[in-house]
Amino acid sequence: MEEKNYVPKRESMTFAIAALGQGLVYSCMSSYITYFYMNVVKLGAVFVILLMLLARVWDAINDPLMGMIVDRHTSRWGRLRHYPVITAIPIAVLTILMFTVPFGYEPQKDVPTPVYISVFVAVVYVMWGMVYTSSDVPFWSLPNVMTPNPAERGKIISLGRTIGGIGSAVTVALPIIVGYFISSDEKKYAIMAISMSVIGMLLFCMSSFGVKERVRHPNATKRAPGEPSALSRIFHCKPLMLVVLSGILSFGRYMLQAAAPHVARYAGFYVGGDLSTATPEQFGSNMSTVQLVIQVCAAVGMFGAMLFLPKLYKKYEYRTLVIGSCLLGFVASVFTLLIGWFTKNLFICIPFMIISSIPLGVINVVPNAMIFDCIDYMELKTGYRDNALGSACQSFVNKLGNAFATVIIIAMYVLVHIDPKDVNGVDAAAALTYARSMSTSQNFAMYSLVSIVPGISLLLCAIPIFFYDIVGDKKKKIHEELSVIRAERGIEITE
């Protein structure tokens, strides 16, 4: 069973294209929502921090709850396939609303944000997270039921994450390109949100029609008195908890893309001239260029890693890939900080920023496969297969990591006393005036968001994985024993 492939290439590609659609939408939120809230809507830093943290507290309840709901119910379409098509329209609408400044509202310096604006932002942000979870958890559980072959499952995950990552690149490029023609951030992000939401969710729906559920586990049942709950099984699985902890500590992987627009505006890098003599048009173009350089480096490093992962799987354990890439990324981030800051030449840092982005690709893919191996281990030990609940762990980790990245960016604003409300407008002229008034320490603090801060996060991320032990002979034995006992437990596998 381990060597047999079940999934045609066309079906694997359908799943990957659906992941691309999801990536277009998620990247809109993860890469730009902090910048949009603070520099366009001009919400207070404390409010944004509290919103992100409280929303993640709710996700700590919402994600596993969704996982348990999915594991307990099967529709006529199967257990997982129907969720993307059901949630596509709500996600698209909420994404557009997330990047919408309510009509008639104009942020002003020294004027508190109206209560109705704060309520609008909070409601939309929390609702987006809930609906997104309702699609994300079952969608990334699909590889578990598309094939019982763990090697084939790993390839499907890798392809899905790689093609899905293109969504990040597209979303990175679009507002930058539009920025060369439209100076208004409000219009720029509105164009991005509308176009990416419509296209992305149409692609995402393909998974509801072009993917087959071959591994059919019995529905989860009510537990008998004294029997451990699904959550208890999750929390008592040490390898899974190590992967979750590592994922939380890897929050820095989001920062190169998420912090790029902040760095472009506030870090003091000016390409090809002197900031003191720049015109607003030149500075506006400079911001787009700096942001483009940082985000392209992140995309190249991430995609390069994901493209090579299928070949690396044949030679290295998942554990080795995560630890090795994180250590490499940390070293490169140190060089990015030192060389970039002391030369004031962002282009010299390009090789180091690319290398420091390699872990983005590895961590974007490999922990998913590790979590599924943990679910195999739990199934062998307990007799239960908590597919969606295990996937919910990864969903929660991704959102929590994104929130931590956002909080650190905002905290840096507070720490070095940068207040976007001091910029009287959102155009290049206002940004240039403010940039000229900034101190060296403020510039350095913002630059650290795309250099040493992500590097430290990667170093921390590697530590729990040193203790992860579903590798080598142990992993092989788990899969061999599972193939023997699944038929006895009523698990059907179709062609």
XYZ file of C-alpha atoms in Angstrom:
495
model
C 0.000 0.000 0.000
C 2.816 2.342 0.810
C 4.201 2.227 -2.718
C 0.915 2.478 -4.618
C -0.143 5.880 -5.937
C -3.862 6.650 -5.882
C -4.154 10.249 -7.089
C -3.941 11.149 -10.809
C -1.730 14.104 -11.714
C -4.760 16.074 -12.884
C -6.393 15.742 -9.465
C -3.209 16.763 -7.648
C -2.982 19.828 -9.865
C -6.651 20.664 -9.228
C -5.951 20.661 -5.499
C -2.864 22.832 -6.055
C -4.777 25.376 -8.171
C -7.432 25.568 -5.456
C -4.612 26.244 -2.997
C -3.442 29.034 -5.318
C -6.869 30.627 -5.056
C -6.795 30.410 -1.280
C -3.266 31.825 -1.269
C -4.347 34.894 -3.220
C -6.857 35.802 -0.528
C -4.832 34.846 2.536
C -1.808 36.781 1.296
C -3.956 39.906 0.919
C -4.731 39.748 4.601
C -1.403 38.555 5.997
C 0.835 40.877 3.962
C -1.065 44.159 4.108
C -3.710 44.318 6.792
C -1.388 45.841 9.406
C -0.192 48.529 7.028
C -3.763 49.232 5.886
C -5.140 49.535 9.416
C -2.322 51.763 10.696
C -1.398 53.877 7.672
C -4.664 54.125 5.726
C -7.459 53.779 8.285
C -4.997 55.116 10.908
C -6.237 53.058 13.803
C -4.395 53.352 17.095
C -1.570 50.908 17.740
C -3.048 49.671 21.017
C -6.407 48.962 19.377
C -4.815 46.952 16.548
C -2.668 44.933 18.970
C -5.679 44.092 21.146
C -7.772 43.201 18.111
C -5.138 40.800 16.779
C -4.524 39.150 20.134
C -8.189 38.791 21.123
C -9.054 37.426 17.684
C -6.342 34.790 18.123
C -7.710 33.875 21.561
C -11.029 33.229 19.873
C -9.251 31.188 17.205
C -7.823 29.016 19.981
C -11.433 27.961 20.549
C -12.737 28.246 17.006
C -10.088 26.215 15.147
C -10.291 22.964 17.159
C -14.067 23.365 17.406
C -14.245 23.443 13.614
C -11.943 20.432 13.440
C -14.232 18.412 15.717
C -17.318 19.439 13.710
C -15.691 18.298 10.467
C -14.561 14.972 11.947
C -18.065 14.163 13.176
C -20.149 14.847 10.075
C -20.218 13.422 6.564
C -22.326 14.931 3.775
C -23.389 13.251 0.525
C -20.288 14.886 -1.031
C -18.021 13.406 1.601
C -16.606 14.852 4.776
C -14.449 17.687 3.443
C -15.038 18.631 -0.204
C -18.174 20.725 0.246
C -16.680 23.351 2.567
C -14.700 25.416 -0.017
C -17.720 26.026 -2.254
C -19.927 26.916 0.727
C -17.485 29.441 2.202
C -16.103 31.040 -0.989
C -18.572 33.937 -1.325
C -18.517 34.947 2.372
C -14.701 34.959 2.360
C -14.579 37.111 -0.778
C -17.080 39.633 0.594
C -15.357 39.896 3.975
C -11.923 40.302 2.385
C -13.181 43.226 0.326
C -14.814 44.782 3.399
C -11.578 44.321 5.341
C -9.795 46.635 2.905
C -12.624 49.166 2.713
C -12.545 52.564 4.406
C -16.156 53.320 5.394
C -17.726 56.004 3.212
C -17.273 59.514 4.518
C -14.542 58.666 7.013
C -11.336 60.719 6.732
C -8.622 60.045 9.341
C -7.283 63.203 10.983
C -4.338 63.907 13.247
C -5.162 64.381 16.949
C -8.740 63.218 16.343
C -9.694 59.876 17.962
C -10.992 57.168 15.658
C -14.810 57.114 15.812
C -16.277 54.190 17.712
C -18.266 52.988 14.707
C -15.070 52.632 12.659
C -13.424 50.534 15.367
C -16.525 48.345 15.684
C -16.732 47.895 11.899
C -13.070 46.879 11.658
C -13.275 44.494 14.616
C -16.445 42.746 13.440
C -15.171 42.259 9.886
C -11.759 41.031 11.046
C -13.165 38.475 13.506
C -15.829 37.261 11.084
C -13.204 36.847 8.346
C -11.126 34.668 10.664
C -14.090 32.472 11.573
C -15.270 31.929 8.001
C -11.729 31.387 6.762
C -11.225 28.699 9.412
C -14.402 27.000 8.193
C -12.762 26.482 4.818
C -9.090 26.220 5.730
C -9.353 23.327 8.192
C -11.254 20.937 5.868
C -9.324 22.049 2.757
C -5.886 21.205 4.165
C -7.287 17.957 5.577
C -8.051 16.784 2.028
C -4.606 15.237 1.324
C -5.270 12.915 4.274
C -8.287 11.402 2.524
C -7.105 11.670 -1.080
C -4.584 8.859 -0.525
C -3.473 6.444 2.213
C 0.099 6.600 0.880
C 2.124 8.965 3.135
C 4.768 9.598 0.465
C 2.117 10.542 -2.091
C 0.368 12.630 0.546
C 3.591 14.545 1.161
C 3.925 15.273 -2.561
C 0.344 16.554 -2.752
C 0.960 18.864 0.205
C 4.221 20.072 -1.315
C 2.615 20.773 -4.694
C -0.348 22.505 -3.061
C 1.833 24.724 -0.896
C 4.170 25.520 -3.791
C 1.447 26.499 -6.256
C -0.485 28.153 -3.451
C 2.569 30.215 -2.669
C 2.289 31.804 -6.096
C -0.702 33.594 -4.608
C 1.670 35.361 -2.261
C 3.854 36.464 -5.163
C 0.895 37.776 -7.164
C -0.481 39.661 -4.187
C 2.959 41.097 -3.498
C 3.364 42.316 -7.069
C -0.100 43.743 -7.691
C -0.215 46.646 -5.187
C 3.411 47.507 -5.963
C 2.726 47.694 -9.694
C -0.482 49.639 -9.121
C 1.479 51.905 -6.787
C 3.569 53.162 -9.701
C 0.360 54.555 -11.269
C -1.942 55.279 -8.318
C -0.600 57.178 -5.316
C -3.664 56.578 -3.131
C -3.127 53.604 -0.815
C -6.874 53.385 -0.291
C -7.576 52.816 -3.990
C -4.536 50.580 -4.429
C -5.610 48.130 -1.738
C -9.240 48.218 -2.842
C -8.175 47.087 -6.322
C -6.079 44.312 -4.820
C -8.803 43.062 -2.479
C -11.545 42.984 -5.133
C -9.492 41.336 -7.874
C -7.789 38.765 -5.642
C -11.001 37.841 -3.810
C -13.009 37.189 -6.975
C -10.280 35.290 -8.819
C -9.023 33.500 -5.716
C -12.346 32.132 -4.556
C -13.322 30.949 -8.048
C -10.120 28.889 -8.131
C -10.619 27.712 -4.560
C -13.995 26.205 -5.428
C -12.294 23.790 -7.834
C -11.371 21.563 -4.883
C -15.068 20.881 -4.255
C -15.512 19.399 -7.712
C -12.144 18.008 -8.820
C -10.864 16.136 -5.739
C -11.891 12.663 -4.552
C -12.062 11.406 -0.974
C -10.671 7.846 -1.120
C -9.940 7.140 2.548
C -13.245 7.050 4.359
C -12.953 6.901 8.136
C -16.029 6.318 10.293
C -17.532 9.453 11.773
C -16.196 10.388 15.174
C -18.651 9.277 17.833
C -19.521 10.525 21.266
C -16.887 9.391 23.700
C -17.754 6.864 26.341
C -17.432 7.807 30.019
C -13.768 7.883 30.990
C -12.589 7.865 27.385
C -10.178 10.712 26.449
C -11.629 13.499 24.319
C -10.321 14.463 20.890
C -8.634 17.512 22.397
C -7.048 15.367 25.077
C -5.640 13.042 22.425
C -4.170 16.032 20.608
C -2.584 17.544 23.696
C -1.116 14.222 24.799
C 0.605 13.624 21.468
C 4.096 14.919 22.226
C 5.376 14.980 18.595
C 2.334 16.990 17.496
C 2.752 19.485 20.332
C 6.406 19.950 19.356
C 5.387 20.771 15.775
C 2.738 23.197 17.030
C 5.209 24.940 19.360
C 7.750 25.190 16.550
C 5.109 26.680 14.274
C 4.185 29.332 16.823
C 7.850 30.286 17.275
C 8.242 30.591 13.492
C 6.116 33.768 13.401
C 9.061 35.605 11.817
C 8.462 33.839 8.496
C 5.586 36.232 7.869
C 7.587 39.359 8.552
C 9.556 39.841 5.333
C 6.346 40.241 3.370
C 4.198 41.799 6.097
C 6.830 44.333 7.218
C 8.020 45.281 3.712
C 5.619 48.246 3.215
C 6.479 49.547 6.698
C 10.206 49.282 6.013
C 9.809 50.938 2.609
C 8.196 53.954 4.241
C 10.087 54.280 7.514
C 13.500 52.535 7.385
C 15.277 55.347 5.537
C 16.445 53.391 2.484
C 16.488 55.561 -0.616
C 17.472 53.934 -3.895
C 19.582 55.961 -6.318
C 19.751 59.364 -4.684
C 19.567 61.564 -1.634
C 16.411 61.630 0.470
C 16.952 65.315 1.279
C 16.603 66.322 -2.390
C 13.952 63.796 -3.460
C 10.613 64.901 -4.855
C 7.372 63.329 -3.587
C 7.047 61.452 -6.877
C 10.574 60.074 -6.536
C 9.972 59.031 -2.937
C 6.688 57.369 -3.883
C 8.503 55.394 -6.565
C 11.276 54.613 -4.069
C 8.804 53.148 -1.591
C 7.450 50.850 -4.278
C 10.975 49.829 -5.297
C 12.167 49.070 -1.749
C 9.020 47.089 -1.026
C 9.387 45.220 -4.308
C 13.020 44.276 -3.607
C 12.227 42.881 -0.158
C 9.131 40.977 -1.205
C 10.656 39.577 -4.396
C 13.602 38.282 -2.342
C 11.132 36.617 0.023
C 9.243 35.064 -2.896
C 12.402 33.782 -4.627
C 13.764 32.177 -1.464
C 10.408 30.664 -0.560
C 9.609 29.264 -4.007
C 13.132 28.034 -4.553
C 12.905 25.975 -1.383
C 9.443 24.602 -2.190
C 10.454 23.573 -5.708
C 13.385 21.536 -4.408
C 11.543 19.937 -1.490
C 10.225 16.871 -3.416
C 13.825 15.930 -4.276
C 15.080 16.705 -0.782
C 12.424 14.412 0.718
C 14.261 11.467 -0.851
C 17.487 12.274 1.006
C 16.515 14.007 4.253
C 14.020 13.598 7.075
C 11.442 16.331 7.638
C 13.174 17.153 10.923
C 16.532 17.703 9.224
C 15.022 19.999 6.595
C 13.336 22.247 9.168
C 16.342 22.531 11.478
C 18.862 23.025 8.665
C 16.858 25.696 6.867
C 16.143 27.632 10.085
C 19.809 27.761 11.071
C 20.752 28.855 7.556
C 18.054 31.534 7.641
C 19.273 32.880 10.964
C 22.856 33.273 9.747
C 21.672 35.011 6.559
C 19.502 37.392 8.581
C 22.538 38.514 10.592
C 24.365 39.365 7.373
C 21.259 41.148 6.061
C 21.221 43.341 9.163
C 24.916 44.188 9.285
C 25.644 44.627 5.594
C 22.400 46.404 4.776
C 22.598 48.847 7.623
C 26.246 49.801 7.382
C 26.357 50.076 3.578
C 22.862 51.615 3.255
C 22.663 49.624 0.013
C 19.657 47.352 -0.124
C 20.779 45.692 -3.349
C 23.919 44.227 -1.748
C 21.625 42.440 0.697
C 19.606 40.676 -1.983
C 21.494 37.324 -1.807
C 21.247 37.261 1.977
C 17.538 38.157 2.004
C 16.889 35.345 -0.477
C 18.792 32.839 1.677
C 17.018 34.026 4.824
C 13.713 33.377 3.022
C 14.456 29.704 2.305
C 12.887 28.652 5.643
C 9.663 30.369 4.527
C 9.242 27.679 1.895
C 10.322 24.817 4.130
C 8.107 25.826 7.075
C 5.218 26.516 4.725
C 5.215 22.875 3.592
C 7.068 20.433 5.843
C 5.187 20.935 9.163
C 1.936 20.024 7.385
C 3.421 16.666 6.422
C 4.806 16.243 9.945
C 1.363 16.883 11.445
C -0.177 14.224 9.212
C 2.522 11.783 10.358
C 1.538 12.662 13.933
C -2.094 11.916 13.097
C -0.993 8.513 11.750
C 0.783 7.905 15.060
C -2.300 8.930 17.044
C -4.517 6.676 14.920
C -2.232 3.727 15.596
C -2.159 4.364 19.343
C -5.796 5.346 19.976
C -7.822 3.934 17.089
C -9.145 7.411 16.243
C -8.332 9.440 13.153
C -8.684 13.162 13.975
C -7.959 14.456 10.461
C -9.596 17.855 10.661
C -8.652 18.469 14.280
C -5.005 17.864 13.410
C -5.313 20.195 10.439
C -6.904 22.763 12.759
C -3.663 22.792 14.730
C -1.821 23.976 11.619
C -4.518 26.522 10.828
C -4.300 27.904 14.347
C -0.501 28.016 14.232
C -0.538 29.928 10.937
C -2.985 32.535 12.190
C -1.310 32.866 15.564
C 2.071 33.301 13.879
C 0.640 35.935 11.588
C -0.859 37.738 14.585
C 2.445 37.654 16.475
C 4.200 39.112 13.435
C 1.589 41.855 13.276
C 1.868 42.602 16.986
C 5.663 42.868 16.786
C 5.421 45.292 13.866
C 2.950 47.459 15.760
C 4.931 47.179 18.994
C 7.968 48.474 17.106
C 5.954 51.545 16.099
C 5.142 52.149 19.749
C 8.658 51.399 20.989
C 10.352 53.938 18.720
C 7.509 56.484 18.827
C 6.300 56.325 15.221
C 2.669 57.383 14.930
C 1.104 57.083 11.452
C -1.409 59.744 12.470
C 1.484 62.220 12.389
C 1.474 61.778 8.612
C -1.332 64.105 7.599
C -2.111 62.207 4.422
C -1.525 58.847 2.774
C 0.203 60.252 -0.306
C 3.905 60.360 -1.138
C 4.347 64.024 -0.211
C 3.195 63.478 3.365
C 5.278 60.319 3.639
C 8.394 62.145 2.385
C 7.994 64.962 4.886
C 7.676 62.495 7.736
C 10.571 60.319 6.511
C 12.931 63.320 6.601
C 12.066 63.970 10.253
C 12.829 60.446 11.489
C 15.835 59.556 13.650
C 18.513 56.953 12.902
C 17.278 54.726 15.735
C 13.761 54.767 14.278
C 15.099 53.803 10.855
C 17.171 50.966 12.362
C 14.253 49.613 14.377
C 12.055 49.380 11.296
C 14.818 47.736 9.250
C 15.259 45.070 11.941
C 11.731 43.861 11.099
C 13.025 42.318 7.853
C 16.428 41.245 9.134
C 17.321 40.141 12.648
C 13.797 39.841 14.113
C 12.753 37.118 11.616
C 16.175 35.507 12.108
C 15.717 35.155 15.862
C 12.261 33.681 15.272
C 13.734 31.033 12.947
C 16.395 30.118 15.492
C 13.712 29.600 18.153
C 11.586 27.602 15.712
C 14.320 24.974 15.271
C 14.611 24.141 18.982
C 11.429 22.017 19.478
C 12.097 20.066 16.285
C 15.325 18.672 17.784
C 13.047 16.574 20.031
C 10.619 15.400 17.294
C 11.086 11.632 16.853
C 8.680 10.371 14.168
C 11.569 9.696 11.820
C 13.443 6.784 10.277
C 12.467 3.292 11.386
C 9.832 4.533 13.823
C 7.953 6.344 11.060
C 8.216 3.348 8.733
C 6.897 0.991 11.412
C 3.902 3.246 12.113
C 2.814 3.209 8.491
C 3.354 -0.543 8.129
C 1.226 -1.324 11.180
C -1.498 1.083 10.097
C -1.827 -0.613 6.721
C -2.578 -3.887 8.529
C -5.128 -2.713 11.084
C -7.150 -0.161 9.060
C -9.384 -2.765 7.443
C -10.226 -4.151 10.891
C -11.348 -0.693 11.999
C -13.818 -0.202 9.168
C -11.770 2.238 7.115
C -12.621 2.059 3.424
C -10.118 2.906 0.705
C -11.483 3.365 -2.820
C -9.691 3.785 -6.124
